[in-house]
PDB file of C-alpha atoms in Angstrom:
ATOM      1  CA  ILE A   1     -10.098  -6.818   4.886  1.00  0.00           C
ATOM      2  CA  VAL A   2      -6.673  -5.316   5.970  1.00  0.00           C
ATOM      3  CA  GLY A   3      -5.148  -8.941   4.813  1.00  0.00           C
ATOM      4  CA  THR A   4      -7.024  -8.383   1.412  1.00  0.00           C
ATOM      5  CA  VAL A   5      -5.804  -5.199   1.130  1.00  0.00           C
ATOM      6  CA  ASN A   6      -2.206  -6.207   1.893  1.00  0.00           C
ATOM      7  CA  THR A   7      -1.975  -9.066   0.178  1.00  0.00           C
ATOM      8  CA  THR A   8      -3.281  -7.194  -2.871  1.00  0.00           C
ATOM      9  CA  LEU A   9      -0.602  -4.474  -2.746  1.00  0.00           C
ATOM     10  CA  ASP A  10       2.083  -7.185  -1.769  1.00  0.00           C
ATOM     11  CA  VAL A  11       1.062  -9.313  -4.927  1.00  0.00           C
ATOM     12  CA  GLY A  12       0.579  -6.737  -7.435  1.00  0.00           C
ATOM     13  CA  LEU A  13       3.774  -4.664  -6.469  1.00  0.00           C
ATOM     14  CA  PHE A  14       5.660  -8.360  -7.266  1.00  0.00           C
ATOM     15  CA  ALA A  15       3.894  -8.722 -10.461  1.00  0.00           C
ATOM     16  CA  ILE A  16       5.278  -5.157 -11.645  1.00  0.00           C
ATOM     17  CA  PHE A  17       8.575  -5.726 -10.000  1.00  0.00           C
ATOM     18  CA  PHE A  18       9.011  -8.963 -11.350  1.00  0.00           C
ATOM     19  CA  TYR A  19       7.164  -8.820 -14.778  1.00  0.00           C
ATOM     20  CA  ILE A  20       7.443  -5.373 -15.833  1.00  0.00           C
ATOM     21  CA  LEU A  21      10.681  -4.034 -14.146  1.00  0.00           C
ATOM     22  CA  ALA A  22      12.262  -7.374 -14.732  1.00  0.00           C
ATOM     23  CA  TRP A  23      13.535  -7.421 -11.025  1.00  0.00           C
ATOM     24  CA  PRO A  24      15.369 -10.891  -9.624  1.00  0.00           C
ATOM     25  CA  LEU A  25      12.508 -12.953  -8.164  1.00  0.00           C
ATOM     26  CA  LEU A  26      13.565 -12.509  -4.482  1.00  0.00           C
ATOM     27  CA  LEU A  27      14.100  -8.542  -4.645  1.00  0.00           C
ATOM     28  CA  ALA A  28      10.419  -8.184  -6.282  1.00  0.00           C
ATOM     29  CA  ASN A  29       9.133 -10.749  -3.492  1.00  0.00           C
ATOM     30  CA  ALA A  30      10.786  -8.213  -1.087  1.00  0.00           C
ATOM     31  CA  GLY A  31       9.753  -5.201  -2.709  1.00  0.00           C
ATOM     32  CA  GLY A  32       6.012  -5.644  -2.701  1.00  0.00           C
ATOM     33  CA  PHE A  33       6.330  -7.075   1.124  1.00  0.00           C
ATOM     34  CA  ILE A  34       8.045  -4.014   2.423  1.00  0.00           C
ATOM     35  CA  VAL A  35       5.708  -1.984   0.851  1.00  0.00           C
ATOM     36  CA  ALA A  36       2.765  -3.815   1.881  1.00  0.00           C
ATOM     37  CA  VAL A  37       3.861  -4.269   5.496  1.00  0.00           C
ATOM     38  CA  CYS A  38       4.611  -0.440   6.092  1.00  0.00           C
ATOM     39  CA  VAL A  39       0.628  -0.490   5.284  1.00  0.00           C
ATOM     40  CA  SER A  40      -0.039  -3.491   7.255  1.00  0.00           C
ATOM     41  CA  TYR A  41       1.397  -1.601  10.127  1.00  0.00           C
ATOM     42  CA  VAL A  42      -0.776   0.946  10.415  1.00  0.00           C
ATOM     43  CA  LEU A  43      -3.818  -0.596   9.431  1.00  0.00           C
ATOM     44  CA  ASN A  44      -3.115  -3.103  12.186  1.00  0.00           C
ATOM     45  CA  LYS A  45      -2.447  -0.396  14.775  1.00  0.00           C
ATOM     46  CA  THR A  46      -5.336   2.043  13.865  1.00  0.00           C
ATOM     47  CA  TRP A  47      -7.999  -0.843  13.028  1.00  0.00           C
ATOM     48  CA  THR A  48      -7.451  -4.800  13.318  1.00  0.00           C
ATOM     49  CA  PHE A  49      -5.840  -4.200  17.139  1.00  0.00           C
ATOM     50  CA  ALA A  50      -7.065  -1.243  17.825  1.00  0.00           C
ATOM     51  CA  ASP A  51      -3.880  -0.452  19.564  1.00  0.00           C
ATOM     52  CA  PRO A  52      -4.149   2.915  21.292  1.00  0.00           C
ATOM     53  CA  SER A  53      -0.392   3.149  22.394  1.00  0.00           C
ATOM     54  CA  GLN A  54       1.436   6.131  21.969  1.00  0.00           C
ATOM     55  CA  GLY A  55       4.933   7.205  23.123  1.00  0.00           C
ATOM     56  CA  ARG A  56       7.801   4.769  24.312  1.00  0.00           C
ATOM     57  CA  LEU A  57       4.950   1.968  24.030  1.00  0.00           C
ATOM     58  CA  ALA A  58       4.081   2.885  20.361  1.00  0.00           C
ATOM     59  CA  VAL A  59       7.686   2.842  19.433  1.00  0.00           C
ATOM     60  CA  ARG A  60       8.262  -0.344  20.865  1.00  0.00           C
ATOM     61  CA  ARG A  61       5.518  -2.086  19.070  1.00  0.00           C
ATOM     62  CA  GLY A  62       6.887  -0.733  15.872  1.00  0.00           C
ATOM     63  CA  PHE A  63      10.381  -2.108  16.460  1.00  0.00           C
ATOM     64  CA  ALA A  64       8.598  -5.670  17.193  1.00  0.00           C
ATOM     65  CA  PHE A  65       6.512  -5.515  14.437  1.00  0.00           C
ATOM     66  CA  ALA A  66       9.485  -4.810  12.231  1.00  0.00           C
ATOM     67  CA  ALA A  67      11.138  -7.470  13.457  1.00  0.00           C
ATOM     68  CA  VAL A  68       7.925  -9.464  13.026  1.00  0.00           C
ATOM     69  CA  ALA A  69       8.108  -8.525   9.753  1.00  0.00           C
ATOM     70  CA  LEU A  70      11.792  -9.376   8.799  1.00  0.00           C
ATOM     71  CA  GLY A  71      10.714 -13.069  10.115  1.00  0.00           C
ATOM     72  CA  GLY A  72       7.874 -12.745   7.825  1.00  0.00           C
ATOM     73  CA  LEU A  73       9.985 -11.574   5.011  1.00  0.00           C
ATOM     74  CA  ALA A  74      12.462 -14.499   5.563  1.00  0.00           C
ATOM     75  CA  ILE A  75       9.535 -17.172   5.570  1.00  0.00           C
ATOM     76  CA  GLY A  76       8.385 -15.835   2.448  1.00  0.00           C
ATOM     77  CA  SER A  77      11.214 -15.511   0.390  1.00  0.00           C
ATOM     78  CA  LEU A  78      12.268 -19.201   1.413  1.00  0.00           C
ATOM     79  CA  ALA A  79       8.657 -20.111   0.189  1.00  0.00           C
ATOM     80  CA  ILE A  80       8.760 -18.280  -2.903  1.00  0.00           C
ATOM     81  CA  TRP A  81      12.199 -19.609  -3.956  1.00  0.00           C
ATOM     82  CA  LEU A  82      11.232 -23.323  -3.033  1.00  0.00           C
ATOM     83  CA  ALA A  83       8.014 -23.099  -4.808  1.00  0.00           C
ATOM     84  CA  ALA A  84       9.377 -21.555  -7.776  1.00  0.00           C
ATOM     85  CA  PHE A  85      11.098 -24.616  -8.634  1.00  0.00           C
ATOM     86  CA  ALA A  86       8.199 -26.180  -9.372  1.00  0.00           C
ATOM     87  CA  LEU A  87       5.271 -23.735 -10.091  1.00  0.00           C
ATOM     88  CA  THR A  88       5.132 -20.094 -12.237  1.00  0.00           C
ATOM     89  CA  PRO A  89       6.823 -17.005 -10.582  1.00  0.00           C
ATOM     90  CA  ILE A  90       3.001 -15.657  -9.664  1.00  0.00           C
ATOM     91  CA  LEU A  91       1.878 -18.593  -8.455  1.00  0.00           C
ATOM     92  CA  ALA A  92       5.160 -19.158  -6.360  1.00  0.00           C
ATOM     93  CA  LYS A  93       4.386 -15.617  -4.644  1.00  0.00           C
ATOM     94  CA  LEU A  94       0.545 -16.740  -3.992  1.00  0.00           C
ATOM     95  CA  ALA A  95       1.610 -19.901  -2.284  1.00  0.00           C
ATOM     96  CA  SER A  96       4.133 -18.077  -0.196  1.00  0.00           C
ATOM     97  CA  VAL A  97       1.437 -15.626   0.846  1.00  0.00           C
ATOM     98  CA  GLY A  98      -0.192 -18.339   3.239  1.00  0.00           C
ATOM     99  CA  ALA A  99       3.024 -19.139   4.931  1.00  0.00           C
ATOM    100  CA  THR A 100       3.549 -15.372   5.526  1.00  0.00           C
ATOM    101  CA  PHE A 101       0.559 -14.268   6.611  1.00  0.00           C
ATOM    102  CA  LEU A 102       0.096 -16.856   9.308  1.00  0.00           C
ATOM    103  CA  TRP A 103       3.651 -16.064  10.677  1.00  0.00           C
ATOM    104  CA  ASN A 104       2.613 -12.120  10.427  1.00  0.00           C
ATOM    105  CA  PHE A 105      -1.030 -12.417  11.942  1.00  0.00           C
ATOM    106  CA  THR A 106      -0.047 -15.065  14.831  1.00  0.00           C
ATOM    107  CA  VAL A 107       3.210 -13.300  15.993  1.00  0.00           C
ATOM    108  CA  SER A 108       1.488  -9.647  15.667  1.00  0.00           C
ATOM    109  CA  ARG A 109      -1.697 -11.063  17.846  1.00  0.00           C
ATOM    110  CA  ARG A 110       0.544 -12.969  20.383  1.00  0.00           C
ATOM    111  CA  TRP A 111       3.342 -10.169  21.045  1.00  0.00           C
ATOM    112  CA  VAL A 112       3.767  -6.750  19.118  1.00  0.00           C
ATOM    113  CA  PHE A 113      -0.413  -5.796  20.146  1.00  0.00           C
ATOM    114  CA  ARG A 114      -1.038  -8.060  23.042  1.00  0.00           C
ATOM    115  CA  GLY A 115      -3.541  -6.541  25.612  1.00  0.00           C
TER     116      GLY A 115
END
């Protein structure tokens, strides 16, 4: 459910930024991704991984999640840029979502929200 919400938000904002506001491809990708990552952190912390951490541990996990998100943004940006040579921008965005999801979920589960 969290993945569906975040993906819908990411792709929807990308479409608005790219098609309506005429932002460049990578900027539109980053804009949608950043908003979705902020929502993702809250939903993953409170629901997916049910993380009860507070204080310094919560701050440390927040910074770790941000670092993972930056990696996801880099992976997603590379994927959308490469895919845009062969696909329409919206299909390129959808192609980039898979790579980004795999990175963000796996690393968050194993590093950010581990036990």
